[in-house]
PDB file of C-alpha atoms in Angstrom:
ATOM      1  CA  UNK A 231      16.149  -3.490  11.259  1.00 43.00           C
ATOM      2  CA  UNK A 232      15.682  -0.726   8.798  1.00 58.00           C
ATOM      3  CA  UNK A 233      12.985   1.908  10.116  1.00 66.00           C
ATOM      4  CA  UNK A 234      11.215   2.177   6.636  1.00 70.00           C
ATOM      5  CA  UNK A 235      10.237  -1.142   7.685  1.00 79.00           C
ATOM      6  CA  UNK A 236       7.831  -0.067   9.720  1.00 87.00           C
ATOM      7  CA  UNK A 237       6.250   1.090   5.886  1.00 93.00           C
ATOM      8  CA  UNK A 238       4.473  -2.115   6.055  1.00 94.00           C
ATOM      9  CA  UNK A 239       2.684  -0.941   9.088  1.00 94.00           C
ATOM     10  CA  UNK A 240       0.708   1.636   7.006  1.00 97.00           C
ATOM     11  CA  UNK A 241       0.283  -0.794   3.833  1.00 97.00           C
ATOM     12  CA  UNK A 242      -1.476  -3.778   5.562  1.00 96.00           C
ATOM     13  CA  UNK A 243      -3.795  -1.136   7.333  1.00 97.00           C
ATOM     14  CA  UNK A 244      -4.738   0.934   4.001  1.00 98.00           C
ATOM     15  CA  UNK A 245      -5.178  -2.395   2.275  1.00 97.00           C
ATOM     16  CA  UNK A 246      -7.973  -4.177   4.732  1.00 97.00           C
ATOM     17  CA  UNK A 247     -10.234  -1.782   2.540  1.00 96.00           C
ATOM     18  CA  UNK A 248     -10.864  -1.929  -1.166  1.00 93.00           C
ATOM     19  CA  UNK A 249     -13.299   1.370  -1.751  1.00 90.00           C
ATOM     20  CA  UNK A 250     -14.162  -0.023  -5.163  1.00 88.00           C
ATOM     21  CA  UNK A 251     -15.399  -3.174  -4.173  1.00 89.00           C
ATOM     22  CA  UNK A 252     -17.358  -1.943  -0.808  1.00 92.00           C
ATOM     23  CA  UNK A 253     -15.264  -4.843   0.728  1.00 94.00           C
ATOM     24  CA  UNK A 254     -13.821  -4.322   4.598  1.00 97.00           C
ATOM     25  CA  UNK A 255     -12.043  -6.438   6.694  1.00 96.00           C
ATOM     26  CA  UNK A 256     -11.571  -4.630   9.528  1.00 96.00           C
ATOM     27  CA  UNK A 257     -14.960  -5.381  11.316  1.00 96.00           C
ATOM     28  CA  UNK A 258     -13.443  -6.761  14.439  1.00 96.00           C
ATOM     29  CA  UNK A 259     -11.180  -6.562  17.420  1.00 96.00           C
ATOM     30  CA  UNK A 260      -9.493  -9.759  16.137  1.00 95.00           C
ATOM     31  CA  UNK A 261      -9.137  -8.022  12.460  1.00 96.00           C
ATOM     32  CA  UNK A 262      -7.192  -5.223  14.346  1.00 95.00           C
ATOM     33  CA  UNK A 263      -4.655  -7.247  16.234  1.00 94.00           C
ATOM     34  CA  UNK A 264      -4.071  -9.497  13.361  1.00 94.00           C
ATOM     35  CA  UNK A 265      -2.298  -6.485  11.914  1.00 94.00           C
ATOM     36  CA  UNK A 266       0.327  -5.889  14.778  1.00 89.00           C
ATOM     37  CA  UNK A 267       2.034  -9.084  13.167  1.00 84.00           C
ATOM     38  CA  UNK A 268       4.243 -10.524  15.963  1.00 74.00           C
ATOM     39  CA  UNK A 269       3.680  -7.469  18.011  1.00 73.00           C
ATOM     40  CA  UNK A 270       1.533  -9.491  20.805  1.00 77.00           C
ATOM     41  CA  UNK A 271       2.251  -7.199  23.263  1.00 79.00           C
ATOM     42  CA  UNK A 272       0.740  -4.158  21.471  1.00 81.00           C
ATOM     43  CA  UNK A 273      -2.016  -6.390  20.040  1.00 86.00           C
ATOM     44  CA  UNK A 274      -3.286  -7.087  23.113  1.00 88.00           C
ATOM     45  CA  UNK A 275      -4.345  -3.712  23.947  1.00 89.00           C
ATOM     46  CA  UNK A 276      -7.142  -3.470  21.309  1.00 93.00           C
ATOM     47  CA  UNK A 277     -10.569  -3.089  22.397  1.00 94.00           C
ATOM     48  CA  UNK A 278     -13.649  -2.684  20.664  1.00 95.00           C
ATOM     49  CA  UNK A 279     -13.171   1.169  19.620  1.00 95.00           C
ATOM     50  CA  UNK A 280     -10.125   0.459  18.333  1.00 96.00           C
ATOM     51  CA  UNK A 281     -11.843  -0.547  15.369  1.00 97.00           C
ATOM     52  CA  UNK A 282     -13.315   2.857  14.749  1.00 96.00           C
ATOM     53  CA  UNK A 283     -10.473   4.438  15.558  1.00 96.00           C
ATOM     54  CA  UNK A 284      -8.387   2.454  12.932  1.00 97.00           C
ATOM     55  CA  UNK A 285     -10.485   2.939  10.379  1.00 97.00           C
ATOM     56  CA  UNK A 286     -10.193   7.054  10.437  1.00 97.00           C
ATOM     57  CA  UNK A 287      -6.587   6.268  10.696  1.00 98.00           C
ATOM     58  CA  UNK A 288      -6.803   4.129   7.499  1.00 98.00           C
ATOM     59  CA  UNK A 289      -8.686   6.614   5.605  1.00 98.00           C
ATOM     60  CA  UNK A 290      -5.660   9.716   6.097  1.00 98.00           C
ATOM     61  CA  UNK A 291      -3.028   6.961   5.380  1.00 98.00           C
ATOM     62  CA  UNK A 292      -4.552   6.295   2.089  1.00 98.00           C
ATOM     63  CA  UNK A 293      -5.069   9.942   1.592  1.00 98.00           C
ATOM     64  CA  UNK A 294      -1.654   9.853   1.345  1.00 98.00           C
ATOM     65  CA  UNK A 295      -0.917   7.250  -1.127  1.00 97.00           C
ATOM     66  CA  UNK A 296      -3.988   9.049  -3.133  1.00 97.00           C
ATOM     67  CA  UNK A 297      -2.065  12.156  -3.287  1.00 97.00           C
ATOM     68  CA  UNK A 298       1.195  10.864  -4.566  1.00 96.00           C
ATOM     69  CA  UNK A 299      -0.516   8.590  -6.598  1.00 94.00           C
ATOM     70  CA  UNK A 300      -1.865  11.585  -8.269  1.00 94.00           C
ATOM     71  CA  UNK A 301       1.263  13.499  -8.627  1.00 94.00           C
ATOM     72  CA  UNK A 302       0.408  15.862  -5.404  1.00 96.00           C
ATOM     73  CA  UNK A 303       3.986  15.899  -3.601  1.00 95.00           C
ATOM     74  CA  UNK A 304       3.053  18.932  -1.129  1.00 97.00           C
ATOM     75  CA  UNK A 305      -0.725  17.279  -0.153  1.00 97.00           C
ATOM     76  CA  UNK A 306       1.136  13.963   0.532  1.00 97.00           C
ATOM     77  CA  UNK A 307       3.791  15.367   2.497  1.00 97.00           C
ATOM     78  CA  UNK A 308       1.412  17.912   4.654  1.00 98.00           C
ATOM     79  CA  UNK A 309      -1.256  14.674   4.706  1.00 98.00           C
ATOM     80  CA  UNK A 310       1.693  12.679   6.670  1.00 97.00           C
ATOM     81  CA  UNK A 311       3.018  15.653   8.334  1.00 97.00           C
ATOM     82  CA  UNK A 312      -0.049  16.071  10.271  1.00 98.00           C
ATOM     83  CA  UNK A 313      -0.247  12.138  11.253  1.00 97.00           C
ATOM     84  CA  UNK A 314       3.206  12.245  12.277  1.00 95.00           C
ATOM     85  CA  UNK A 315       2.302  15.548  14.644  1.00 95.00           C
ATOM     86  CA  UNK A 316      -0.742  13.786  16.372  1.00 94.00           C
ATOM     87  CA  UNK A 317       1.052  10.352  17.032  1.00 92.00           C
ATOM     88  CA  UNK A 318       4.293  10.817  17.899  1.00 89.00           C
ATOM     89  CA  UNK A 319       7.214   8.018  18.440  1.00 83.00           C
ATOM     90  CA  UNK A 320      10.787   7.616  20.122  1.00 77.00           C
ATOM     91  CA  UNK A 321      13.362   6.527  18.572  1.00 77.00           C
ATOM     92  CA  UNK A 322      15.228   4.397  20.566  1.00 78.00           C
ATOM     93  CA  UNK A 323      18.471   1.201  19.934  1.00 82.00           C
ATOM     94  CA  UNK A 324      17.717  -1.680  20.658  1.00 75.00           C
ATOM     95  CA  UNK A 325      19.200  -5.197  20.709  1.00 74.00           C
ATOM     96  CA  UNK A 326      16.355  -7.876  22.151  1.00 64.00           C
ATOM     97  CA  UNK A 327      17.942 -11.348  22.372  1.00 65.00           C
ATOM     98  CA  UNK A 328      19.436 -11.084  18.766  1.00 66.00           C
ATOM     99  CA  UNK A 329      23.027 -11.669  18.453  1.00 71.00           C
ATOM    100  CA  UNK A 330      25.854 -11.422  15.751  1.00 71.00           C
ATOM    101  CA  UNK A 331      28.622 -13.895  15.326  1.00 76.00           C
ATOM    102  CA  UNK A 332      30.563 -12.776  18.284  1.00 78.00           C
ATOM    103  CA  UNK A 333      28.089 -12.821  20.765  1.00 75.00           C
ATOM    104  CA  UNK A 334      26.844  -9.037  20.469  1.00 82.00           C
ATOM    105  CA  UNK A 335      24.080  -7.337  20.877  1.00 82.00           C
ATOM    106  CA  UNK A 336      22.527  -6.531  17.255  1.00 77.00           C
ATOM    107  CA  UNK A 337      21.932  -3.054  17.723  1.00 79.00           C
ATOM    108  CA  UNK A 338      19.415  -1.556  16.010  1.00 74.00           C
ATOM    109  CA  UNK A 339      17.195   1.849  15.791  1.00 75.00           C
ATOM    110  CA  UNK A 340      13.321   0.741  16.967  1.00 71.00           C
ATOM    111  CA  UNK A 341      10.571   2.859  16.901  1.00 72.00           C
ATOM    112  CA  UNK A 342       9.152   2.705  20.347  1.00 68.00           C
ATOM    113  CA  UNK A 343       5.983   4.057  21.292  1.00 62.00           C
ATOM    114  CA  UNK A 344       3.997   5.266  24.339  1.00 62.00           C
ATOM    115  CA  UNK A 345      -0.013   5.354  23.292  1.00 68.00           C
ATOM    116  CA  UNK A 346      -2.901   5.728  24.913  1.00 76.00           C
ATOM    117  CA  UNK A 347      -4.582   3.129  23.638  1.00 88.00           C
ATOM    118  CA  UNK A 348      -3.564   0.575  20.484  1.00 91.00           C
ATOM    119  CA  UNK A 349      -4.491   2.906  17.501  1.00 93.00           C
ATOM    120  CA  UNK A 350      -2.361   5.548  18.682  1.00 92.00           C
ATOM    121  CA  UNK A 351       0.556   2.968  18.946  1.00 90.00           C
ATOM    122  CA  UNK A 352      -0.048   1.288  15.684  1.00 93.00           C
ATOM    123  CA  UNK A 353      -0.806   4.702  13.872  1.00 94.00           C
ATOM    124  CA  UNK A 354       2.404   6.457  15.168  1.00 92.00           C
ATOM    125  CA  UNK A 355       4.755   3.558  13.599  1.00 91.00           C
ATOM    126  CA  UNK A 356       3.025   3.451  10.146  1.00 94.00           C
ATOM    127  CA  UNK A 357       3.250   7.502   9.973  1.00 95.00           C
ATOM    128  CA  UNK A 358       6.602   6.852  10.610  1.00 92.00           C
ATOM    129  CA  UNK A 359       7.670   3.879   8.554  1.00 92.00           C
ATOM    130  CA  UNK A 360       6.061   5.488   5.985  1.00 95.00           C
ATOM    131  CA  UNK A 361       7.955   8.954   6.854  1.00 94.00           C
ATOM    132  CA  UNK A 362      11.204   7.377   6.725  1.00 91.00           C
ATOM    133  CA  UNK A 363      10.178   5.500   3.293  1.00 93.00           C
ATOM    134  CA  UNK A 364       9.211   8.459   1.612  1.00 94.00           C
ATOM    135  CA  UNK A 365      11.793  11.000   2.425  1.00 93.00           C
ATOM    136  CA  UNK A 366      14.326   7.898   1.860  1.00 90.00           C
ATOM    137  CA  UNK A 367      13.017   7.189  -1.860  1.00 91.00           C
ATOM    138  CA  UNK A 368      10.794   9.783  -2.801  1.00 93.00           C
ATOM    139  CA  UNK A 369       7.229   9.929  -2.290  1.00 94.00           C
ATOM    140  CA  UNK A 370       6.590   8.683  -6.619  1.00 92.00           C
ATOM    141  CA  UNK A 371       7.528   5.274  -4.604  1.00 93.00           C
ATOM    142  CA  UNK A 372       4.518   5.330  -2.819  1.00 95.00           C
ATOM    143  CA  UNK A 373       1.382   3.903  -5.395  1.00 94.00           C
ATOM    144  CA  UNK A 374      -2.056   3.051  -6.025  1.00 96.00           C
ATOM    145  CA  UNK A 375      -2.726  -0.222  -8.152  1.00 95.00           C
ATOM    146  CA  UNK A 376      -3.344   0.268 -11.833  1.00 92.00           C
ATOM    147  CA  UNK A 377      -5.080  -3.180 -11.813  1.00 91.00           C
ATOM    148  CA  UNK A 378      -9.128  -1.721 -11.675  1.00 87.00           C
ATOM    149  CA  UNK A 379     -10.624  -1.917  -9.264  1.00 90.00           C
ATOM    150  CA  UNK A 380      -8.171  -3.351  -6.970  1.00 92.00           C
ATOM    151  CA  UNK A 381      -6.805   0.250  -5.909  1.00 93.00           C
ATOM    152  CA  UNK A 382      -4.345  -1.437  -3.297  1.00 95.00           C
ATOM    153  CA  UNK A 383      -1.595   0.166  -1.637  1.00 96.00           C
ATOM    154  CA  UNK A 384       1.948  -0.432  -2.540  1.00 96.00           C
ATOM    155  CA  UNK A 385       5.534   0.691  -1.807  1.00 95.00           C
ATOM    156  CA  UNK A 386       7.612   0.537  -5.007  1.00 93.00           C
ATOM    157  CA  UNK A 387      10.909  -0.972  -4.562  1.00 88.00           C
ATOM    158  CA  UNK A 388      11.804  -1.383  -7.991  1.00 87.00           C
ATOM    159  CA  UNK A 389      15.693  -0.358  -8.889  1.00 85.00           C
ATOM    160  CA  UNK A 390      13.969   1.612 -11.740  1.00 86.00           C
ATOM    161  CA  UNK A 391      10.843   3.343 -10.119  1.00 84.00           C
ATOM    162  CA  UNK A 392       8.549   0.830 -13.050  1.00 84.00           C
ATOM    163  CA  UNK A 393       6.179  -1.069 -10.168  1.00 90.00           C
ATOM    164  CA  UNK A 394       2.290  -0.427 -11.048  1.00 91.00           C
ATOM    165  CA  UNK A 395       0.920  -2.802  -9.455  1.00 93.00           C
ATOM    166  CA  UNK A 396       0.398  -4.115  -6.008  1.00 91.00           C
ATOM    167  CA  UNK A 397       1.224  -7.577  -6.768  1.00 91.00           C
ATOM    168  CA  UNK A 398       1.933 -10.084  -9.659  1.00 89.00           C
ATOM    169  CA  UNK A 399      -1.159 -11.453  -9.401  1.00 91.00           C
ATOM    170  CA  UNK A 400      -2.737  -7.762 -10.465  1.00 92.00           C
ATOM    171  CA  UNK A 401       0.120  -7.257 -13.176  1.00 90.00           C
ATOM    172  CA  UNK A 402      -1.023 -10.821 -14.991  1.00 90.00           C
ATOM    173  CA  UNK A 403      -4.528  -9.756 -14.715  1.00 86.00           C
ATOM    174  CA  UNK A 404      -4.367  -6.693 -16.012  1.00 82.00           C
ATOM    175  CA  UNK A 405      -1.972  -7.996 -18.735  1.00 82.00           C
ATOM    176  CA  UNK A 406      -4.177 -10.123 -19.808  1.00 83.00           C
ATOM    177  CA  UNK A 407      -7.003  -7.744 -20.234  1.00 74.00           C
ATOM    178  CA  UNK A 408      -4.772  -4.966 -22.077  1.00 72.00           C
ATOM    179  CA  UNK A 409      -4.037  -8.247 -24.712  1.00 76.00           C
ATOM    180  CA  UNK A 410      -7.405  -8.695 -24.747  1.00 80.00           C
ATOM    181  CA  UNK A 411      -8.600  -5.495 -25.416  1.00 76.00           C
ATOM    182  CA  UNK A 412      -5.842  -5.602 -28.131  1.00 82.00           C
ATOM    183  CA  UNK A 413      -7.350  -8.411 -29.822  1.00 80.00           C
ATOM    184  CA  UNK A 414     -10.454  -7.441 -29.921  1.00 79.00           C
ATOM    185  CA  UNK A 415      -9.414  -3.683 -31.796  1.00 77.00           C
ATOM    186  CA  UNK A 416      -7.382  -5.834 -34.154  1.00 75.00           C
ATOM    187  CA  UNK A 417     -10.512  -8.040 -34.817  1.00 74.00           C
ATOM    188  CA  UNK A 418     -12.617  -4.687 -35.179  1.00 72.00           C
ATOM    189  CA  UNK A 419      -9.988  -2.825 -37.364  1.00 74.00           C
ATOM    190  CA  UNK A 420      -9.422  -6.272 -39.414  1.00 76.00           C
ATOM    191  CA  UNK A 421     -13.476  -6.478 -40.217  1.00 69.00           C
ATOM    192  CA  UNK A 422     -13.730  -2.724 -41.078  1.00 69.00           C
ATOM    193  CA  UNK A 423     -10.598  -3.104 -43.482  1.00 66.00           C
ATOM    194  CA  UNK A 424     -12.463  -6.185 -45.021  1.00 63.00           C
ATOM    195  CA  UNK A 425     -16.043  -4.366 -44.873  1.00 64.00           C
ATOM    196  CA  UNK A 426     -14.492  -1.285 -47.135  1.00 67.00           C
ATOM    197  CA  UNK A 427     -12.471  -4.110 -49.719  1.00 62.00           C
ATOM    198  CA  UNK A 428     -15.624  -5.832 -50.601  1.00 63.00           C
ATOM    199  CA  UNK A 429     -17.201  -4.191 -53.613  1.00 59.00           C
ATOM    200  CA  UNK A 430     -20.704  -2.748 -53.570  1.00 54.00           C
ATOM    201  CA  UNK A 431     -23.985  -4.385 -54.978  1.00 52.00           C
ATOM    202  CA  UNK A 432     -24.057  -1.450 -57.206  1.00 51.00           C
ATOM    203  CA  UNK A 433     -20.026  -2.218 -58.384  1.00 53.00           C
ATOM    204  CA  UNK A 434     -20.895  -6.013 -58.854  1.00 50.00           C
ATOM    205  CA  UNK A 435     -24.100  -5.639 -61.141  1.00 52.00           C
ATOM    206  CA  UNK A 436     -22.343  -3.460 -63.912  1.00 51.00           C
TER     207      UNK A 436
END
């Protein structure tokens, strides 16, 4: 398993807000564990203030994204810096039960970690996914979607850095209102044009 990974971590967190639509989804204990995935073991060590406690962690992960949505490099970088310093992992191999085609072990580097309570565990692995994404592919691959007011979270992926939006079904939609728009300056520019070809009153009584 590749660390950056652990990316995702920080991307489903950021995204159970959306700022511009006052919508939030984490309101509940069961909201929070739904996040650790197949984690069950980590999951089941949420309690009620977890829920406070991941939402200030949400808000400095998508200070991040903010910043290098916004072209701010150093902010982003000193914005995870300080979220990797305050919830620390160990790297550490691992194999669980997977094996390859001769009955090995799959090795493989895992992030483990040793909280205090659930949103120090969850927190250190995003910081860290996201760490390992960003120094890996540059912190331009980390985005905000174009797609108003969506404003989701996204990791770009794309072979040539193009992604601006945090899914396809936010690319068609805000396809289909740049079209739109399109059509509706042609219409404008088209009546003008036909407005300034028609002769006056004046022109049409002489």
């Amino acid at each position: 398993m590749e660390l950056t990974y652990y990316s995702d971590y920080a991307v489903r967190l950021v995204n159970t807000e959306e700022p511009a639509r006052n919508k939030d989804a984490l309101t509940s204990v069961e909201a929070v564990r739904e996040l650790f995935g197949a984690n069950q073991q980590a999951a089941r060590r949420t309690t009620d203030a977890d829920v406070t406690r991941f939402r200030s962690v949400r808000a400095r992960l998508r200070a991040v994204f903010e910043a290098a949505d916004g072209d701010d490099e150093t902010l982003a970088v000193d914005l995870l810096n300080s979220l990797l310093l305050e919830f620390p992992v160990s790297p550490q191999i691992s194999g669980h039960d997977v094996r390859d085609e001769d009955g090995r072990p799959d090795w493989h580097m895992h992030l483990a970690d040793h909280p205090s309570n659930a949103t120090a565990g969850y927190a250190a692995i995003a910081a860290m996914g996201l760490a390992f994404h960003l120094t890996e592919h540059g912190v331009d691959r980390l985005g905000l979607c174009e797609a108003l007011p969506c404003r989701n979270a996204y990791l770009d992926t794309s072979t040539n850095r193009s992604r601006r939006y945090c899914s396809d079904r936010c690319a068609t939609r805000a396809n289909v209102a740049a079209y739109r728009a399109r059509k509706r300056e042609e219409a404008e520019r088209t009546g003008r044009s036909a407005e300034t070809a028609q002769p006056s009153t004046a022109d049409s009584d002489r």
